[in-house]
PDB file of C-alpha atoms in Angstrom:
ATOM      1  CA  MET C   1       0.000   0.000  -0.001  1.00  0.00           C
ATOM      2  CA  ASP C   2       1.525   3.386  -0.972  1.00  0.00           C
ATOM      3  CA  ASP C   3       1.613   6.542   1.203  1.00  0.00           C
ATOM      4  CA  ARG C   4      -1.458   8.019  -0.460  1.00  0.00           C
ATOM      5  CA  HIS C   5      -3.553   5.026   0.603  1.00  0.00           C
ATOM      6  CA  ILE C   6      -2.122   5.149   4.119  1.00  0.00           C
ATOM      7  CA  ASP C   7      -2.959   8.837   4.401  1.00  0.00           C
ATOM      8  CA  ALA C   8      -6.508   8.273   3.176  1.00  0.00           C
ATOM      9  CA  ALA C   9      -7.064   5.413   5.618  1.00  0.00           C
ATOM     10  CA  GLU C  10      -5.695   7.503   8.483  1.00  0.00           C
ATOM     11  CA  LEU C  11      -7.973  10.392   7.552  1.00  0.00           C
ATOM     12  CA  LEU C  12     -10.987   8.072   7.586  1.00  0.00           C
ATOM     13  CA  ARG C  13     -10.019   6.748  11.012  1.00  0.00           C
ATOM     14  CA  ARG C  14      -9.611  10.269  12.363  1.00  0.00           C
ATOM     15  CA  LYS C  15     -12.952  11.351  10.927  1.00  0.00           C
ATOM     16  CA  SER C  16     -14.663   8.326  12.480  1.00  0.00           C
ATOM     17  CA  ARG C  17     -13.118   9.089  15.896  1.00  0.00           C
ATOM     18  CA  GLN C  18     -14.125  12.758  15.655  1.00  0.00           C
ATOM     19  CA  GLN C  19     -17.718  11.828  14.794  1.00  0.00           C
ATOM     20  CA  TYR C  20     -17.828   9.349  17.696  1.00  0.00           C
ATOM     21  CA  TRP C  21     -16.547  11.787  20.292  1.00  0.00           C
ATOM     22  CA  ALA C  22     -18.731  14.605  18.977  1.00  0.00           C
ATOM     23  CA  SER C  23     -21.836  12.435  19.309  1.00  0.00           C
ATOM     24  CA  THR C  24     -20.737  11.308  22.769  1.00  0.00           C
ATOM     25  CA  ARG C  25     -20.285  14.876  23.951  1.00  0.00           C
ATOM     26  CA  ARG C  26     -23.752  15.802  22.751  1.00  0.00           C
ATOM     27  CA  THR C  27     -25.342  13.080  24.852  1.00  0.00           C
ATOM     28  CA  VAL C  28     -23.514  13.895  28.111  1.00  0.00           C
ATOM     29  CA  PRO C  29     -24.856  17.126  29.608  1.00  0.00           C
ATOM     30  CA  SER C  30     -22.762  19.184  31.981  1.00  0.00           C
ATOM     31  CA  LYS C  31     -23.737  19.012  35.641  1.00  0.00           C
ATOM     32  CA  LYS C  32     -25.632  22.216  36.376  1.00  0.00           C
ATOM     33  CA  TYR C  33     -27.450  21.146  39.510  1.00  0.00           C
ATOM     34  CA  ASN C  34     -26.275  21.360  43.112  1.00  0.00           C
ATOM     35  CA  SER C  35     -26.154  18.062  45.006  1.00  0.00           C
ATOM     36  CA  SER C  36     -27.365  18.309  48.591  1.00  0.00           C
ATOM     37  CA  VAL C  37     -27.922  16.174  51.690  1.00  0.00           C
ATOM     38  CA  LYS C  38     -30.098  18.787  53.378  1.00  0.00           C
ATOM     39  CA  LYS C  39     -33.074  17.643  55.448  1.00  0.00           C
ATOM     40  CA  ALA C  40     -35.817  19.380  53.513  1.00  0.00           C
ATOM     41  CA  LYS C  41     -39.436  19.362  54.646  1.00  0.00           C
ATOM     42  CA  ASP C  42     -40.714  20.935  51.427  1.00  0.00           C
ATOM     43  CA  TYR C  43     -39.585  19.325  48.155  1.00  0.00           C
ATOM     44  CA  VAL C  44     -40.610  17.910  44.770  1.00  0.00           C
ATOM     45  CA  VAL C  45     -39.937  14.244  44.047  1.00  0.00           C
ATOM     46  CA  LEU C  46     -39.121  13.729  40.362  1.00  0.00           C
ATOM     47  CA  ASP C  47     -38.943  10.706  38.073  1.00  0.00           C
ATOM     48  CA  PHE C  48     -38.744  10.219  34.302  1.00  0.00           C
ATOM     49  CA  GLU C  49     -39.579   7.211  32.168  1.00  0.00           C
ATOM     50  CA  THR C  50     -37.498   7.216  28.992  1.00  0.00           C
ATOM     51  CA  THR C  51     -36.910   5.407  25.698  1.00  0.00           C
ATOM     52  CA  GLY C  52     -33.470   4.296  26.892  1.00  0.00           C
ATOM     53  CA  LEU C  53     -30.564   5.115  29.160  1.00  0.00           C
ATOM     54  CA  ARG C  54     -28.677   7.798  27.187  1.00  0.00           C
ATOM     55  CA  PRO C  55     -29.550  11.433  27.942  1.00  0.00           C
ATOM     56  CA  GLY C  56     -29.718  13.460  24.754  1.00  0.00           C
ATOM     57  CA  ALA C  57     -29.886  10.396  22.531  1.00  0.00           C
ATOM     58  CA  ASP C  58     -32.879   8.764  24.207  1.00  0.00           C
ATOM     59  CA  GLN C  59     -36.018  10.697  25.107  1.00  0.00           C
ATOM     60  CA  ILE C  60     -38.392  11.219  28.033  1.00  0.00           C
ATOM     61  CA  ILE C  61     -41.815   9.567  27.614  1.00  0.00           C
ATOM     62  CA  GLN C  62     -43.327  10.255  31.051  1.00  0.00           C
ATOM     63  CA  VAL C  63     -42.783  12.989  33.620  1.00  0.00           C
ATOM     64  CA  GLY C  64     -43.836  12.300  37.190  1.00  0.00           C
ATOM     65  CA  ALA C  65     -43.488  14.890  39.954  1.00  0.00           C
ATOM     66  CA  VAL C  66     -45.038  14.979  43.413  1.00  0.00           C
ATOM     67  CA  LYS C  67     -44.853  18.088  45.599  1.00  0.00           C
ATOM     68  CA  TYR C  68     -44.597  17.833  49.395  1.00  0.00           C
ATOM     69  CA  ARG C  69     -44.990  20.472  52.099  1.00  0.00           C
ATOM     70  CA  GLN C  70     -44.002  19.415  55.612  1.00  0.00           C
ATOM     71  CA  HIS C  71     -43.723  15.900  54.122  1.00  0.00           C
ATOM     72  CA  GLU C  72     -47.395  15.959  53.126  1.00  0.00           C
ATOM     73  CA  GLN C  73     -48.357  15.436  49.470  1.00  0.00           C
ATOM     74  CA  VAL C  74     -49.969  18.606  48.075  1.00  0.00           C
ATOM     75  CA  ALA C  75     -49.776  18.315  44.258  1.00  0.00           C
ATOM     76  CA  VAL C  76     -49.040  15.805  41.500  1.00  0.00           C
ATOM     77  CA  MET C  77     -47.836  16.233  37.921  1.00  0.00           C
ATOM     78  CA  ASN C  78     -48.236  13.178  35.697  1.00  0.00           C
ATOM     79  CA  GLN C  79     -47.713  13.742  31.981  1.00  0.00           C
ATOM     80  CA  LEU C  80     -47.012  11.410  29.083  1.00  0.00           C
ATOM     81  CA  VAL C  81     -44.696  12.841  26.424  1.00  0.00           C
ATOM     82  CA  ASN C  82     -44.500  12.283  22.675  1.00  0.00           C
ATOM     83  CA  PRO C  83     -40.813  11.471  22.058  1.00  0.00           C
ATOM     84  CA  LEU C  84     -41.187  11.952  18.280  1.00  0.00           C
ATOM     85  CA  ARG C  85     -39.701   8.504  17.767  1.00  0.00           C
ATOM     86  CA  ALA C  86     -40.793   4.912  18.169  1.00  0.00           C
ATOM     87  CA  ILE C  87     -40.911   3.383  21.635  1.00  0.00           C
ATOM     88  CA  SER C  88     -39.403  -0.102  21.555  1.00  0.00           C
ATOM     89  CA  SER C  89     -41.390  -3.143  22.607  1.00  0.00           C
ATOM     90  CA  ARG C  90     -38.897  -3.668  25.443  1.00  0.00           C
ATOM     91  CA  ILE C  91     -39.624  -0.219  26.892  1.00  0.00           C
ATOM     92  CA  THR C  92     -43.367  -0.739  26.446  1.00  0.00           C
ATOM     93  CA  SER C  93     -43.094  -4.050  28.301  1.00  0.00           C
ATOM     94  CA  LEU C  94     -41.147  -2.339  31.108  1.00  0.00           C
ATOM     95  CA  THR C  95     -43.196   0.846  31.497  1.00  0.00           C
ATOM     96  CA  GLY C  96     -46.573  -0.018  29.985  1.00  0.00           C
ATOM     97  CA  ILE C  97     -46.239   3.065  27.738  1.00  0.00           C
ATOM     98  CA  SER C  98     -46.928   2.379  24.064  1.00  0.00           C
ATOM     99  CA  ASN C  99     -46.579   4.397  20.876  1.00  0.00           C
ATOM    100  CA  GLU C 100     -50.357   4.727  20.687  1.00  0.00           C
ATOM    101  CA  MET C 101     -50.516   6.206  24.191  1.00  0.00           C
ATOM    102  CA  VAL C 102     -48.101   9.058  23.423  1.00  0.00           C
ATOM    103  CA  ARG C 103     -49.105   9.809  19.830  1.00  0.00           C
ATOM    104  CA  ASN C 104     -51.299  12.794  20.750  1.00  0.00           C
ATOM    105  CA  GLU C 105     -49.376  13.904  23.834  1.00  0.00           C
ATOM    106  CA  PRO C 106     -47.293  17.126  24.009  1.00  0.00           C
ATOM    107  CA  ILE C 107     -43.587  17.169  23.168  1.00  0.00           C
ATOM    108  CA  ILE C 108     -40.977  17.505  25.896  1.00  0.00           C
ATOM    109  CA  ASP C 109     -40.207  21.207  25.321  1.00  0.00           C
ATOM    110  CA  ASN C 110     -43.731  22.136  26.409  1.00  0.00           C
ATOM    111  CA  VAL C 111     -43.863  19.650  29.263  1.00  0.00           C
ATOM    112  CA  ILE C 112     -40.543  20.748  30.770  1.00  0.00           C
ATOM    113  CA  VAL C 113     -41.728  24.354  30.932  1.00  0.00           C
ATOM    114  CA  GLN C 114     -44.701  23.124  32.967  1.00  0.00           C
ATOM    115  CA  LEU C 115     -42.393  21.011  35.142  1.00  0.00           C
ATOM    116  CA  ILE C 116     -40.076  23.933  35.902  1.00  0.00           C
ATOM    117  CA  ASP C 117     -43.082  25.998  36.952  1.00  0.00           C
ATOM    118  CA  PHE C 118     -44.360  23.073  39.077  1.00  0.00           C
ATOM    119  CA  ILE C 119     -41.024  22.716  40.899  1.00  0.00           C
ATOM    120  CA  GLY C 120     -40.548  26.434  41.494  1.00  0.00           C
ATOM    121  CA  ASP C 121     -37.834  27.029  44.111  1.00  0.00           C
ATOM    122  CA  TYR C 122     -38.299  23.670  45.841  1.00  0.00           C
ATOM    123  CA  PRO C 123     -35.380  21.221  46.035  1.00  0.00           C
ATOM    124  CA  ILE C 124     -35.722  18.086  43.905  1.00  0.00           C
ATOM    125  CA  VAL C 125     -35.619  14.626  45.466  1.00  0.00           C
ATOM    126  CA  ALA C 126     -34.828  11.753  43.080  1.00  0.00           C
ATOM    127  CA  HIS C 127     -33.548   8.175  43.302  1.00  0.00           C
ATOM    128  CA  ASN C 128     -30.304   7.772  41.368  1.00  0.00           C
ATOM    129  CA  ALA C 129     -30.639  11.478  40.622  1.00  0.00           C
ATOM    130  CA  SER C 130     -27.848  11.616  38.040  1.00  0.00           C
ATOM    131  CA  PHE C 131     -30.082   9.637  35.649  1.00  0.00           C
ATOM    132  CA  ASP C 132     -33.065  11.990  35.848  1.00  0.00           C
ATOM    133  CA  MET C 133     -30.896  15.116  35.983  1.00  0.00           C
ATOM    134  CA  GLY C 134     -28.983  13.898  32.956  1.00  0.00           C
ATOM    135  CA  PHE C 135     -32.200  13.788  30.954  1.00  0.00           C
ATOM    136  CA  LEU C 136     -33.394  17.110  32.360  1.00  0.00           C
ATOM    137  CA  TYR C 137     -30.212  19.045  31.630  1.00  0.00           C
ATOM    138  CA  ALA C 138     -29.822  17.420  28.220  1.00  0.00           C
ATOM    139  CA  LEU C 139     -32.709  19.751  27.301  1.00  0.00           C
ATOM    140  CA  ASP C 140     -30.807  22.858  28.412  1.00  0.00           C
ATOM    141  CA  GLY C 141     -30.427  25.049  25.360  1.00  0.00           C
ATOM    142  CA  ARG C 142     -33.803  24.057  23.986  1.00  0.00           C
ATOM    143  CA  VAL C 143     -35.393  25.156  27.260  1.00  0.00           C
ATOM    144  CA  GLU C 144     -33.633  27.173  29.949  1.00  0.00           C
ATOM    145  CA  ILE C 145     -33.231  24.833  32.922  1.00  0.00           C
ATOM    146  CA  PRO C 146     -32.564  26.468  36.324  1.00  0.00           C
ATOM    147  CA  THR C 147     -29.762  25.306  38.610  1.00  0.00           C
ATOM    148  CA  PHE C 148     -31.776  23.103  40.951  1.00  0.00           C
ATOM    149  CA  THR C 149     -30.780  21.751  44.343  1.00  0.00           C
ATOM    150  CA  VAL C 150     -31.025  17.958  44.155  1.00  0.00           C
ATOM    151  CA  ILE C 151     -31.185  15.351  46.930  1.00  0.00           C
ATOM    152  CA  ASP C 152     -30.365  11.777  45.867  1.00  0.00           C
ATOM    153  CA  THR C 153     -32.150   9.084  47.875  1.00  0.00           C
ATOM    154  CA  LEU C 154     -29.823   6.430  46.439  1.00  0.00           C
ATOM    155  CA  LYS C 155     -26.885   8.064  48.243  1.00  0.00           C
ATOM    156  CA  LEU C 156     -28.927   8.562  51.407  1.00  0.00           C
ATOM    157  CA  ALA C 157     -30.158   4.962  51.419  1.00  0.00           C
ATOM    158  CA  ARG C 158     -26.609   3.630  51.051  1.00  0.00           C
ATOM    159  CA  LYS C 159     -25.705   5.437  54.288  1.00  0.00           C
ATOM    160  CA  VAL C 160     -28.826   4.499  56.259  1.00  0.00           C
ATOM    161  CA  ILE C 161     -29.962   1.062  55.024  1.00  0.00           C
ATOM    162  CA  ASN C 162     -27.323  -1.649  55.328  1.00  0.00           C
ATOM    163  CA  ASN C 163     -29.250  -4.951  55.162  1.00  0.00           C
ATOM    164  CA  THR C 164     -30.315  -5.037  51.500  1.00  0.00           C
ATOM    165  CA  PRO C 165     -28.396  -6.715  48.647  1.00  0.00           C
ATOM    166  CA  ASN C 166     -28.530  -3.466  46.676  1.00  0.00           C
ATOM    167  CA  HIS C 167     -30.229  -0.087  46.831  1.00  0.00           C
ATOM    168  CA  LYS C 168     -32.434  -0.243  43.770  1.00  0.00           C
ATOM    169  CA  LEU C 169     -35.843   1.356  44.153  1.00  0.00           C
ATOM    170  CA  THR C 170     -37.655  -1.982  43.878  1.00  0.00           C
ATOM    171  CA  THR C 171     -35.353  -3.582  46.473  1.00  0.00           C
ATOM    172  CA  LEU C 172     -35.827  -0.739  48.952  1.00  0.00           C
ATOM    173  CA  ALA C 173     -39.589  -0.725  48.423  1.00  0.00           C
ATOM    174  CA  ARG C 174     -39.705  -4.442  49.197  1.00  0.00           C
ATOM    175  CA  TYR C 175     -37.463  -4.015  52.262  1.00  0.00           C
ATOM    176  CA  LEU C 176     -39.590  -1.157  53.641  1.00  0.00           C
ATOM    177  CA  GLN C 177     -42.812  -2.949  52.646  1.00  0.00           C
ATOM    178  CA  ILE C 178     -43.985  -0.060  50.468  1.00  0.00           C
ATOM    179  CA  GLU C 179     -46.552  -0.687  47.742  1.00  0.00           C
ATOM    180  CA  HIS C 180     -44.772   0.087  44.484  1.00  0.00           C
ATOM    181  CA  ASN C 181     -46.080   0.615  40.960  1.00  0.00           C
ATOM    182  CA  ALA C 182     -42.629   0.168  39.444  1.00  0.00           C
ATOM    183  CA  HIS C 183     -41.526   1.916  36.245  1.00  0.00           C
ATOM    184  CA  ASP C 184     -44.440   4.301  36.415  1.00  0.00           C
ATOM    185  CA  ALA C 185     -43.063   7.804  36.968  1.00  0.00           C
ATOM    186  CA  VAL C 186     -45.549   8.790  39.690  1.00  0.00           C
ATOM    187  CA  GLY C 187     -45.389   5.328  41.282  1.00  0.00           C
ATOM    188  CA  ASP C 188     -41.612   5.663  41.525  1.00  0.00           C
ATOM    189  CA  CYS C 189     -41.984   9.183  42.958  1.00  0.00           C
ATOM    190  CA  LEU C 190     -44.252   7.967  45.746  1.00  0.00           C
ATOM    191  CA  VAL C 191     -41.791   5.249  46.767  1.00  0.00           C
ATOM    192  CA  THR C 192     -38.853   7.670  46.543  1.00  0.00           C
ATOM    193  CA  ALA C 193     -40.661  10.046  48.911  1.00  0.00           C
ATOM    194  CA  LYS C 194     -41.203   7.233  51.430  1.00  0.00           C
ATOM    195  CA  ILE C 195     -37.527   6.265  51.210  1.00  0.00           C
ATOM    196  CA  TYR C 196     -36.477   9.880  51.703  1.00  0.00           C
ATOM    197  CA  GLN C 197     -38.711  10.240  54.746  1.00  0.00           C
ATOM    198  CA  TYR C 198     -37.412   6.945  56.171  1.00  0.00           C
ATOM    199  CA  CYS C 199     -33.791   8.053  55.684  1.00  0.00           C
ATOM    200  CA  LEU C 200     -34.489  11.366  57.437  1.00  0.00           C
ATOM    201  CA  THR C 201     -35.956   9.675  60.499  1.00  0.00           C
ATOM    202  CA  HIS C 202     -33.249   6.994  60.685  1.00  0.00           C
ATOM    203  CA  SER C 203     -30.155   9.044  59.875  1.00  0.00           C
ATOM    204  CA  ILE C 204     -27.668   9.926  62.595  1.00  0.00           C
TER     205      ILE C 204
END
């Protein structure tokens, strides 16, 4: 192979690497939120159901948010979202959300504006918060996302609950004997709130 062919092959490899890293950067949002371990009495528990695990590449299909004042539930937001792409059969089997269910639902840009208004200046409580915050801040630029304060119940549970094989939401719900409608955004919010309240009362 002569030098011209080597150069062309090297250029193709470089172009492929550049395209890969560019696409990777687009799907990994910068961390704009403030992590906290504060003991809040007023907060919004947040959960998203999505088409996959990659913020920016995959899309939100359900927004669940439950607002608490003095640990009492005062408001609920439950909104399906049209992801403008097909939902796989695997995701439908997991979440119960089908393409037909979201066909006439609003797109995420409109729903997130409503969510931001719903949250207001409350801190966000979420389980494995980096997942949900990744999807939220992947939308920054399309919609202006505030710098929220975020409390992660996964981190709290790891400090407080020591006799479970893992700290997945379903495992913790079973351990605490909480009724759980798993992989439904509002169902996950309700369990997350119970876990948060348990961690507050059992933390040192």
